[in-house]
Coordinates of N, CA and C in Angstrom, one line a residue:
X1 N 28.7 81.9 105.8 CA 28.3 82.6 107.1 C 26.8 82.4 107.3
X2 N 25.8 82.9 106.1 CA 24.6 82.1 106.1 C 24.2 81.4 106.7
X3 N 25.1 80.0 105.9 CA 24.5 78.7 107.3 C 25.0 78.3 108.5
X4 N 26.0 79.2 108.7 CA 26.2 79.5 110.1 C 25.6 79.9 110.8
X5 N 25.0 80.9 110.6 CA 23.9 81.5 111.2 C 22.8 80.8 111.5
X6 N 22.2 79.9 110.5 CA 21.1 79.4 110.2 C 20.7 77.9 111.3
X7 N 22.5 77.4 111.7 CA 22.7 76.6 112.1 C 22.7 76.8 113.5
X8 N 23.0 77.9 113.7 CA 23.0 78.6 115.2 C 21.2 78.9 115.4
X9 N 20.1 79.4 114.9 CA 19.2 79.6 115.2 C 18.4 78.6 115.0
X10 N 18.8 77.2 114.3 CA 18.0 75.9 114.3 C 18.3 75.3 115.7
X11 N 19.8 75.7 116.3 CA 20.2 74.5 117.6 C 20.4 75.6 118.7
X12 N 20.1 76.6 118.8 CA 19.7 77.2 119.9 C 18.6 78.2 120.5
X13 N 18.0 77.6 121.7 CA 16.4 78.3 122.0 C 17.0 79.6 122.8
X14 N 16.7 80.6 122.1 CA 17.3 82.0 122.6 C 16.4 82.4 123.8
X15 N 15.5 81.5 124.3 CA 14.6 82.1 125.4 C 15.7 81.4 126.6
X16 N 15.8 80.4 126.6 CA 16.6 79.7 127.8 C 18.0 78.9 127.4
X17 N 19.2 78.7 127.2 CA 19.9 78.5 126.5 C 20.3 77.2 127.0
X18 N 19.8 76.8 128.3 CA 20.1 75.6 129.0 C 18.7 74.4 128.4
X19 N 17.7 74.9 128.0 CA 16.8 74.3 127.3 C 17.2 73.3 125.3
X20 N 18.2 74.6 125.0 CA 18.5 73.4 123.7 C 19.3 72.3 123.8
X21 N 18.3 71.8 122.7 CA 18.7 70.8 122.2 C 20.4 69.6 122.5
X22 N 20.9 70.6 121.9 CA 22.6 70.8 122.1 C 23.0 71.0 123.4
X23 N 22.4 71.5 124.5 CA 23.1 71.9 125.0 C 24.3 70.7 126.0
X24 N 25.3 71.3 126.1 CA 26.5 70.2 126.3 C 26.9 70.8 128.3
X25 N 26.9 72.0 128.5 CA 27.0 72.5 129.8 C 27.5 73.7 130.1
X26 N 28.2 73.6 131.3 CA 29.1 75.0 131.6 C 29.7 75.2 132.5
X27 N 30.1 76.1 133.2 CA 31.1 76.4 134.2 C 30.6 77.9 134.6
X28 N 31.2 77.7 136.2 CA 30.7 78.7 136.6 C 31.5 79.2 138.0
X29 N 31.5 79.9 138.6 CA 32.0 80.6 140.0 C 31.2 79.4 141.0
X30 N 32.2 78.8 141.7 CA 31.8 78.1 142.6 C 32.0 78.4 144.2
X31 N 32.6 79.6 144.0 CA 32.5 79.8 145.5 C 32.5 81.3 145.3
X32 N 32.4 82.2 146.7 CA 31.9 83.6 146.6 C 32.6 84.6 145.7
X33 N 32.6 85.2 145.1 CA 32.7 86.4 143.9 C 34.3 87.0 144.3
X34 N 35.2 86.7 143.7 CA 36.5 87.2 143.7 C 36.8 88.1 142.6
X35 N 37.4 89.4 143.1 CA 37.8 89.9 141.6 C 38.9 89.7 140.7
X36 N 38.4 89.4 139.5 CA 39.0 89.8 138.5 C 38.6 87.9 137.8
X37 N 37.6 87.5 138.6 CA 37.5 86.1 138.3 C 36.6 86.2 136.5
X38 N 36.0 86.9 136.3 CA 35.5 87.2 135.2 C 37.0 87.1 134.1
X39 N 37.6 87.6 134.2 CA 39.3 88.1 133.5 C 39.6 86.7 133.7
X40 N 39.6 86.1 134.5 CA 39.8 84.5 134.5 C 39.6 83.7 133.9
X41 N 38.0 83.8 133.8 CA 37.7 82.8 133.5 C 37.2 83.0 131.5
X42 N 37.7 84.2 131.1 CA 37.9 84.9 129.6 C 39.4 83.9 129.0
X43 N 40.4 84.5 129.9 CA 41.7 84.0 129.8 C 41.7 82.6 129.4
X44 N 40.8 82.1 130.4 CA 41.0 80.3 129.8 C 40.7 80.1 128.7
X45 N 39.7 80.6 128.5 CA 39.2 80.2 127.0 C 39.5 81.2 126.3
X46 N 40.4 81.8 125.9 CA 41.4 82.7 125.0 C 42.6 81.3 125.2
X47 N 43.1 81.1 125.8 CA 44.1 80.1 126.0 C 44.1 78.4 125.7
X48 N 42.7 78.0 125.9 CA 42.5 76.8 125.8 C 42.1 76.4 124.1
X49 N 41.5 77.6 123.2 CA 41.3 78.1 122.2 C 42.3 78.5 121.1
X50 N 43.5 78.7 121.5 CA 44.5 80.0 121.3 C 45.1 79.5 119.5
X51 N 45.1 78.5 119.7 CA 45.2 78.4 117.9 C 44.2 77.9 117.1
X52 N 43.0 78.3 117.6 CA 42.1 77.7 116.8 C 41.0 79.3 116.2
X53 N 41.5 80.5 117.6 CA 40.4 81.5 117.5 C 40.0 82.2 116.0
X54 N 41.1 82.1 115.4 CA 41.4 82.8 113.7 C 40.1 82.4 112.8
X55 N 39.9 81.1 113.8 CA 38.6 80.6 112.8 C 37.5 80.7 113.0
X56 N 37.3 81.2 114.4 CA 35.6 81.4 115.0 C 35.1 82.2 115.1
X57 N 34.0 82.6 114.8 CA 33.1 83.4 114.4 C 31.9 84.2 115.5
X58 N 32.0 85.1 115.9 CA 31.1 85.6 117.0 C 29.9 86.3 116.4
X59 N 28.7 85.7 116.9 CA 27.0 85.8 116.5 C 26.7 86.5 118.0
X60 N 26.2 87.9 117.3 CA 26.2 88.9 118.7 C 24.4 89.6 118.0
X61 N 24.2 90.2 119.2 CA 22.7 90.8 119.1 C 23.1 92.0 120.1
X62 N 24.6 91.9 120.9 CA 24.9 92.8 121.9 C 25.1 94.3 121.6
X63 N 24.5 95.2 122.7 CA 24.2 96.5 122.5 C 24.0 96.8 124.1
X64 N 24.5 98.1 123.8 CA 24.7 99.1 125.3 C 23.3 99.7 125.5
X65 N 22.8 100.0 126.6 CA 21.8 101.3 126.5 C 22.3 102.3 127.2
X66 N 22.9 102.8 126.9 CA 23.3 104.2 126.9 C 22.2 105.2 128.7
X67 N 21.3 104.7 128.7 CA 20.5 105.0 129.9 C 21.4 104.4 130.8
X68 N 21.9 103.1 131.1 CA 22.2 102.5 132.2 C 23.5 102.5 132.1
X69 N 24.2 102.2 131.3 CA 25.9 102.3 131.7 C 26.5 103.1 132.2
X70 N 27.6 102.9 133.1 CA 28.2 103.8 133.6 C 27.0 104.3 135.2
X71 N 25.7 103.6 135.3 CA 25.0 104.0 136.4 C 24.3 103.3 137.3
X72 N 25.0 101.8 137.2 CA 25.0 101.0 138.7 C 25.3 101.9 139.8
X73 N 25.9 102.5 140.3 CA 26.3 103.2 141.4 C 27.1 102.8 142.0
X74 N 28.1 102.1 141.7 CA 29.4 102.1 142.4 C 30.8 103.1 141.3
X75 N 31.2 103.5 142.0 CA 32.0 104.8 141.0 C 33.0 103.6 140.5
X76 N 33.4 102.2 140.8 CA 34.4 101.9 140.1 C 34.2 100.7 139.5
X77 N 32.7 100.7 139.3 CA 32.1 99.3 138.3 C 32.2 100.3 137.3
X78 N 31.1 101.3 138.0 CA 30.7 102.4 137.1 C 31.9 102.8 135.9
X79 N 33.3 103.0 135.9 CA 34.3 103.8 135.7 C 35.0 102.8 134.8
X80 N 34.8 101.3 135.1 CA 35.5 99.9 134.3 C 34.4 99.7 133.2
X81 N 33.1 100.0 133.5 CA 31.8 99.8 132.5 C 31.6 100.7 131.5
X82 N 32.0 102.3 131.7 CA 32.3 102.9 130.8 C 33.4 102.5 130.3
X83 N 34.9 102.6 130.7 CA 36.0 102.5 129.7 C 36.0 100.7 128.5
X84 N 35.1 99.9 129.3 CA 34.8 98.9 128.0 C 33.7 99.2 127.4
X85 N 32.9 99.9 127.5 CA 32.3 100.0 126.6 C 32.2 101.2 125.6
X86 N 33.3 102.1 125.9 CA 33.6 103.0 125.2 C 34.9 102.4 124.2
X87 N 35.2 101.4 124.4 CA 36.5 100.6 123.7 C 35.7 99.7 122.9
X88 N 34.8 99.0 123.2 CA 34.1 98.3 122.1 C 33.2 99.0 120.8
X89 N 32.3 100.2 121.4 CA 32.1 100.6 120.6 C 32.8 101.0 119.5
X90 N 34.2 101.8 119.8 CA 34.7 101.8 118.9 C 35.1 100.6 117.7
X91 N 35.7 99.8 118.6 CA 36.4 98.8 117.9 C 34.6 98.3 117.0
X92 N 33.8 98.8 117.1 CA 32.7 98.0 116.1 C 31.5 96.8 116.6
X93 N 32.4 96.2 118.0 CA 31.8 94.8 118.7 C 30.9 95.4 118.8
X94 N 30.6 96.4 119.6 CA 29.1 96.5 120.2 C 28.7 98.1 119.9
X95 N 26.9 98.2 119.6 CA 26.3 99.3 119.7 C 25.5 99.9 120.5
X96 N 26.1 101.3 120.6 CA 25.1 101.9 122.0 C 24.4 103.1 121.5
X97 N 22.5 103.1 122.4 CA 22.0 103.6 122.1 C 20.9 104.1 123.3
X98 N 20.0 104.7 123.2 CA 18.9 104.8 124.5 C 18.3 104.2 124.0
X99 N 17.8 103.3 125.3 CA 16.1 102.7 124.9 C 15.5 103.5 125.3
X100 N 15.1 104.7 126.3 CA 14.5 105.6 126.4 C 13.9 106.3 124.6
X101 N 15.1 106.6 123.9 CA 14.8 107.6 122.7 C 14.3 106.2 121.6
X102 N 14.7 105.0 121.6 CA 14.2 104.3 120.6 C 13.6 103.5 121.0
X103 N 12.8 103.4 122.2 CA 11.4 102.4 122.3 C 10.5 103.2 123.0
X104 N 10.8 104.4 123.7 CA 9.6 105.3 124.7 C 10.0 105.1 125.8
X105 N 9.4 105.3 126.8 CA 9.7 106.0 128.0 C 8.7 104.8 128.7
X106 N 7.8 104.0 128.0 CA 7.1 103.1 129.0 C 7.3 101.3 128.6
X107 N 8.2 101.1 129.9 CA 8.8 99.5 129.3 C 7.5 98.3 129.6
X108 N 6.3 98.8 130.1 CA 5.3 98.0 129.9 C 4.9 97.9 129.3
X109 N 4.6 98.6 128.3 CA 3.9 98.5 126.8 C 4.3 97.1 126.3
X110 N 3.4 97.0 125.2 CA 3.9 95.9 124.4 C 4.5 95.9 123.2
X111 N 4.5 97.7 122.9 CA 5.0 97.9 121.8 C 6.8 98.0 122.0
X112 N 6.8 98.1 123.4 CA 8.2 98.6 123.8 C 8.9 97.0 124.1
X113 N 8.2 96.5 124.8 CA 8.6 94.7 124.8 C 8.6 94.2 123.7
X114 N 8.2 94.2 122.5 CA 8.0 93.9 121.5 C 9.8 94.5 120.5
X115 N 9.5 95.8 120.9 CA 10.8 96.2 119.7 C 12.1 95.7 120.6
X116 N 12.4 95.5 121.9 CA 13.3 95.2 122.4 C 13.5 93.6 122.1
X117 N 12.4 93.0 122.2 CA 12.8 91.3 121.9 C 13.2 91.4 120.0
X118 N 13.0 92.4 119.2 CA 13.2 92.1 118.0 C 15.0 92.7 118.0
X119 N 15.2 93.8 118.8 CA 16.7 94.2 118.9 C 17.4 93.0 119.7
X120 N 17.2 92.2 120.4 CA 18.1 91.2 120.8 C 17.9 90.3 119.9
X121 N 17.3 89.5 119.2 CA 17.3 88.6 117.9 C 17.9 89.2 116.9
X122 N 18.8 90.5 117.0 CA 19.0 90.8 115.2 C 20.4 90.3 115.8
X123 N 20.7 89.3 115.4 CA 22.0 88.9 115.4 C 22.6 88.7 114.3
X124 N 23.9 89.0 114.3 CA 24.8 89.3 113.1 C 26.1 88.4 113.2
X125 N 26.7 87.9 112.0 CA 27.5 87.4 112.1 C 29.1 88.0 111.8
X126 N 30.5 88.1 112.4 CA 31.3 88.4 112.1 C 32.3 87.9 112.7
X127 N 33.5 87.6 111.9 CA 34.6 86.6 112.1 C 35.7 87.0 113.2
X128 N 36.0 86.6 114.5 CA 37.2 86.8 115.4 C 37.9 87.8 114.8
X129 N 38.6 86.5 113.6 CA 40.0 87.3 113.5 C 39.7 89.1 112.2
X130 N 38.5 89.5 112.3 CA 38.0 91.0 111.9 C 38.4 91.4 112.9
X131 N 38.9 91.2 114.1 CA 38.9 92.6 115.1 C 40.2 92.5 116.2
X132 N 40.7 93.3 116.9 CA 41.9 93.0 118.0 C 41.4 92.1 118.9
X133 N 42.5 90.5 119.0 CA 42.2 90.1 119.9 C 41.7 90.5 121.4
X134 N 42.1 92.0 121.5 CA 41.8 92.5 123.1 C 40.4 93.2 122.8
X135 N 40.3 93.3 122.0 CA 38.9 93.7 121.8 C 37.5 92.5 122.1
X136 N 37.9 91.3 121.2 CA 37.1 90.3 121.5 C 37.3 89.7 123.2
X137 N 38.2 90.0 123.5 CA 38.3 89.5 124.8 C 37.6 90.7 126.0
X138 N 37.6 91.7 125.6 CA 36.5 92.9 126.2 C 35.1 92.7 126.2
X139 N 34.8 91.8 124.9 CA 33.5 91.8 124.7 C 32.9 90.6 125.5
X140 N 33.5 89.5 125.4 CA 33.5 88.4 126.8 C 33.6 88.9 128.0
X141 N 34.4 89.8 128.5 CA 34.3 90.0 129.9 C 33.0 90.9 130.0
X142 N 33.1 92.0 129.2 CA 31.8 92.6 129.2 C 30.5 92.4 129.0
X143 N 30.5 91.0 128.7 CA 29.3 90.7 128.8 C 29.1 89.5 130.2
X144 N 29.9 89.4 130.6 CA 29.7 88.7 131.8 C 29.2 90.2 133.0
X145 N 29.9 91.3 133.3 CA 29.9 92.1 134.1 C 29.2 93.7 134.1
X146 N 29.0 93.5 132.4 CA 28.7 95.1 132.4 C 27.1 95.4 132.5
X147 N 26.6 96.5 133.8 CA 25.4 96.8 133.8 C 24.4 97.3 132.3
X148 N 23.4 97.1 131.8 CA 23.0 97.8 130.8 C 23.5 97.4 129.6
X149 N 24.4 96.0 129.6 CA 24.5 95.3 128.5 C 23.5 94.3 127.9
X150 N 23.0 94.3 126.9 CA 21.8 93.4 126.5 C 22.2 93.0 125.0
X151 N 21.6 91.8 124.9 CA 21.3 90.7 123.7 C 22.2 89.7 123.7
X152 N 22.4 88.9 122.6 CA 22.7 87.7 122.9 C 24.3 87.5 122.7
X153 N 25.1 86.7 122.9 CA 26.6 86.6 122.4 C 26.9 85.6 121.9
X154 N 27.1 84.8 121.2 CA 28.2 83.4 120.5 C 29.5 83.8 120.3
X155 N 30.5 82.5 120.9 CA 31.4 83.0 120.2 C 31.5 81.5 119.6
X156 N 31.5 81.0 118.3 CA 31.4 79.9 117.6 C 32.5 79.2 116.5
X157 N 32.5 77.8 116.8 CA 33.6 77.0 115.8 C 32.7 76.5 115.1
X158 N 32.6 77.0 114.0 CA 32.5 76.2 112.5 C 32.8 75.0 112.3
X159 N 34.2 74.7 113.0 CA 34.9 73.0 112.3 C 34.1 72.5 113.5
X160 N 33.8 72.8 114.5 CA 33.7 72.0 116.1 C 32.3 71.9 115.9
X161 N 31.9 72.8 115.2 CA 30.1 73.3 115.5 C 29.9 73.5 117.1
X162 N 30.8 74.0 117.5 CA 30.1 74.3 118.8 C 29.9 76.0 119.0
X163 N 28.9 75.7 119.8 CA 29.1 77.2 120.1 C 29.3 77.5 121.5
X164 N 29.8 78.8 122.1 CA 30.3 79.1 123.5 C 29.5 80.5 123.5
X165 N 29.2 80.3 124.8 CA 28.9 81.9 125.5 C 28.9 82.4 127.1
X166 N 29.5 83.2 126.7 CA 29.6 84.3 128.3 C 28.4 84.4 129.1
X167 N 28.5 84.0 130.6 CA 27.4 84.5 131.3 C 27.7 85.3 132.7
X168 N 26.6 85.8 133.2 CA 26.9 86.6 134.4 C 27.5 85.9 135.5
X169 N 27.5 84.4 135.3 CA 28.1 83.8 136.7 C 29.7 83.3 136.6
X170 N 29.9 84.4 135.4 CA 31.6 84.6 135.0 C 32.2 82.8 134.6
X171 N 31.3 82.0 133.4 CA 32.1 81.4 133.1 C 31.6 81.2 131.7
X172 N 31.2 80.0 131.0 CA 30.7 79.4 129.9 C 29.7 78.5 129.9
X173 N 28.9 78.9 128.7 CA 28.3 77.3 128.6 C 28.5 77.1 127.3
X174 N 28.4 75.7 126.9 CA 28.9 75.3 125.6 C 27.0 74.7 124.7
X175 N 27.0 74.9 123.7 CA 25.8 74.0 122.5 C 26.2 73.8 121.7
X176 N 26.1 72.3 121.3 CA 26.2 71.9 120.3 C 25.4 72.1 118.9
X177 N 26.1 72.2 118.2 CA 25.1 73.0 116.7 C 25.0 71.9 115.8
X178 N 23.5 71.3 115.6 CA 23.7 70.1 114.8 C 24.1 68.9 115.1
X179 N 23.9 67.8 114.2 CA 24.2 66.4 114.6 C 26.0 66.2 115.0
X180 N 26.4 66.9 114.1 CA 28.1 66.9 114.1 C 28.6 67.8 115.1
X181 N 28.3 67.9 116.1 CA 28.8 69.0 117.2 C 30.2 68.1 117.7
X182 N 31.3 68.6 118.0 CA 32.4 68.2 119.0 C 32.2 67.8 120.2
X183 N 31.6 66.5 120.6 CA 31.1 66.5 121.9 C 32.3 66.3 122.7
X184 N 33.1 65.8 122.1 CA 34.4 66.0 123.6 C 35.3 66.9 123.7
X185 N 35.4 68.1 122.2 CA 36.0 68.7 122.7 C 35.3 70.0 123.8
X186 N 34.0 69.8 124.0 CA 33.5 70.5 124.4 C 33.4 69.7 125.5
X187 N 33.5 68.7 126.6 CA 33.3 68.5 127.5 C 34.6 68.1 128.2
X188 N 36.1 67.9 127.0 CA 37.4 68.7 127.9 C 37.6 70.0 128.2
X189 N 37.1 70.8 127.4 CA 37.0 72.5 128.1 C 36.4 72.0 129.3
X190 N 35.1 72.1 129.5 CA 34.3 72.0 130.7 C 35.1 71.4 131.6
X191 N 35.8 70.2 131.1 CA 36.5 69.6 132.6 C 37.7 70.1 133.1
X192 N 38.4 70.7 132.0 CA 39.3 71.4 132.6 C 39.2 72.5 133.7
X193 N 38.1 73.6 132.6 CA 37.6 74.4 133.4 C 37.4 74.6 135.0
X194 N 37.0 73.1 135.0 CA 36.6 72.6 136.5 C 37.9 72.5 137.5
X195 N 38.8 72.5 136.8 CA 40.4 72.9 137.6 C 40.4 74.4 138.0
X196 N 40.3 75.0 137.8 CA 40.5 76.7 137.5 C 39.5 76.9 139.2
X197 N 40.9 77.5 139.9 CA 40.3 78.5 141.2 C 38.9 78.7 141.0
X198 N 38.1 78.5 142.3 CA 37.4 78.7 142.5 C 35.7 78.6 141.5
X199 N 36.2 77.8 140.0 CA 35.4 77.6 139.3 C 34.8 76.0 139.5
X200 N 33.5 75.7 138.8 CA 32.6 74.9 138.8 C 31.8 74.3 137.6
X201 N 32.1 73.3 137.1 CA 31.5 72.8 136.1 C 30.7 71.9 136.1
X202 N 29.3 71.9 134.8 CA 28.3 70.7 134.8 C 28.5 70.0 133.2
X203 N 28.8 69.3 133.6 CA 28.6 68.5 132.0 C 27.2 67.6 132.0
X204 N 26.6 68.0 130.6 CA 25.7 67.5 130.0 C 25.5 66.7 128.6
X205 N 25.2 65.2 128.7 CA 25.6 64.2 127.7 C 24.4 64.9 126.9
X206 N 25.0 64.6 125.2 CA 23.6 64.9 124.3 C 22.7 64.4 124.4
X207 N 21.3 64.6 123.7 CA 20.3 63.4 123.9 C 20.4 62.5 122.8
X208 N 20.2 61.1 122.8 CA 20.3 60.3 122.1 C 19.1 59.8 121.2
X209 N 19.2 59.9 119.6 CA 18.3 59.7 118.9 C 17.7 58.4 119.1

């Protein structure tokens, strides 16, 4: 798990994720915001993955702030953002806390930007099949949609070396980890993906040594 880890912070630049090295591409909402398209576009890749998930490994830095959840202001984001993230915590995926009581009260500081960039880099490693599949599938949707969710997410194959992650425009992008990454199975997801209602995908060739 070590050099999993190790392999993941060598081939991916946590400041912009479309900047590494690896990066292979993604998919995304190509036309105006439908609901439940987030739930969609989770399902695919729970599905397109489905005998392989036992093996992959999710590298998370994700944490609730307790300040903002549950207080976008619509009562029924509001009401779906609590009950996942009152299910994750439990289940262990994710931790929730105030940044109010654990960085101060002033997010200009640098002392406060400073501890917040070191809470999203503490990424940890732990294996899929540790937790209910509906649980890791909460944590993918919730990280595409939920207000006051912060740090980073992988969900990663070891045999593939690739890694995948959830973004706000409810779909994936895929990086390659290392010289041995799966480049095609990572750019049949993507193309598939590109079948899927209302979704949109970019594929990106590696760069060549």
């Amino acid at each position: 798990m070590r050099d999993t880890l190790r392999l993941l912070m060598m081939s991916v630049n946590l400041s912009g994720y479309g900047a590494s090295n690896g990066f292979l591409g993604f998919f995304e909402k190509g036309t105006r915001y439908e609901p439940g398209m987030e739930e969609s576009a989770v399902d695919f890749f729970m599905r397109y993955f489905r005998n392989d998930l036992e093996y992959f490994v999710i590298a998370s830095s994700v944490h609730a702030n307790s300040d903002e959840v549950g207080h976008y202001g619509d009562a029924a984001d509001d009401q779906r953002d609590g009950d996942l993230i009152k299910g994750l915590v439990q289940s262990g995926l994710v931790r929730q806390f105030s940044y109010k009581k654990r960085f101060g009260r002033d997010p200009s500081s640098q002392q406060y930007a400073e501890s917040v960039k070191t809470e999203w880099g503490n990424i940890t490693l732990t294996k899929v099949d540790d937790f209910l599949i509906e649980s890791v599938r909460s944590l993918l949707v919730a990280k595409m949609v939920v207000y006051g969710l912060y740090g980073h997410c992988f969900i990663m194959s070891p045999d593939l070396q690739l890694a995948f992650y959830p973004h706000d425009d409810f779909g994936f992008g895929v990086i390659g980890l290392g010289d041995n990454a799966n480049v095609q199975v990572a750019h049949d997801f993507l193309a598939q993906a590109n079948q899927l209602p209302g979704m949109h995908s970019i594929i990106r060739m590696p760069p060549t040594n």
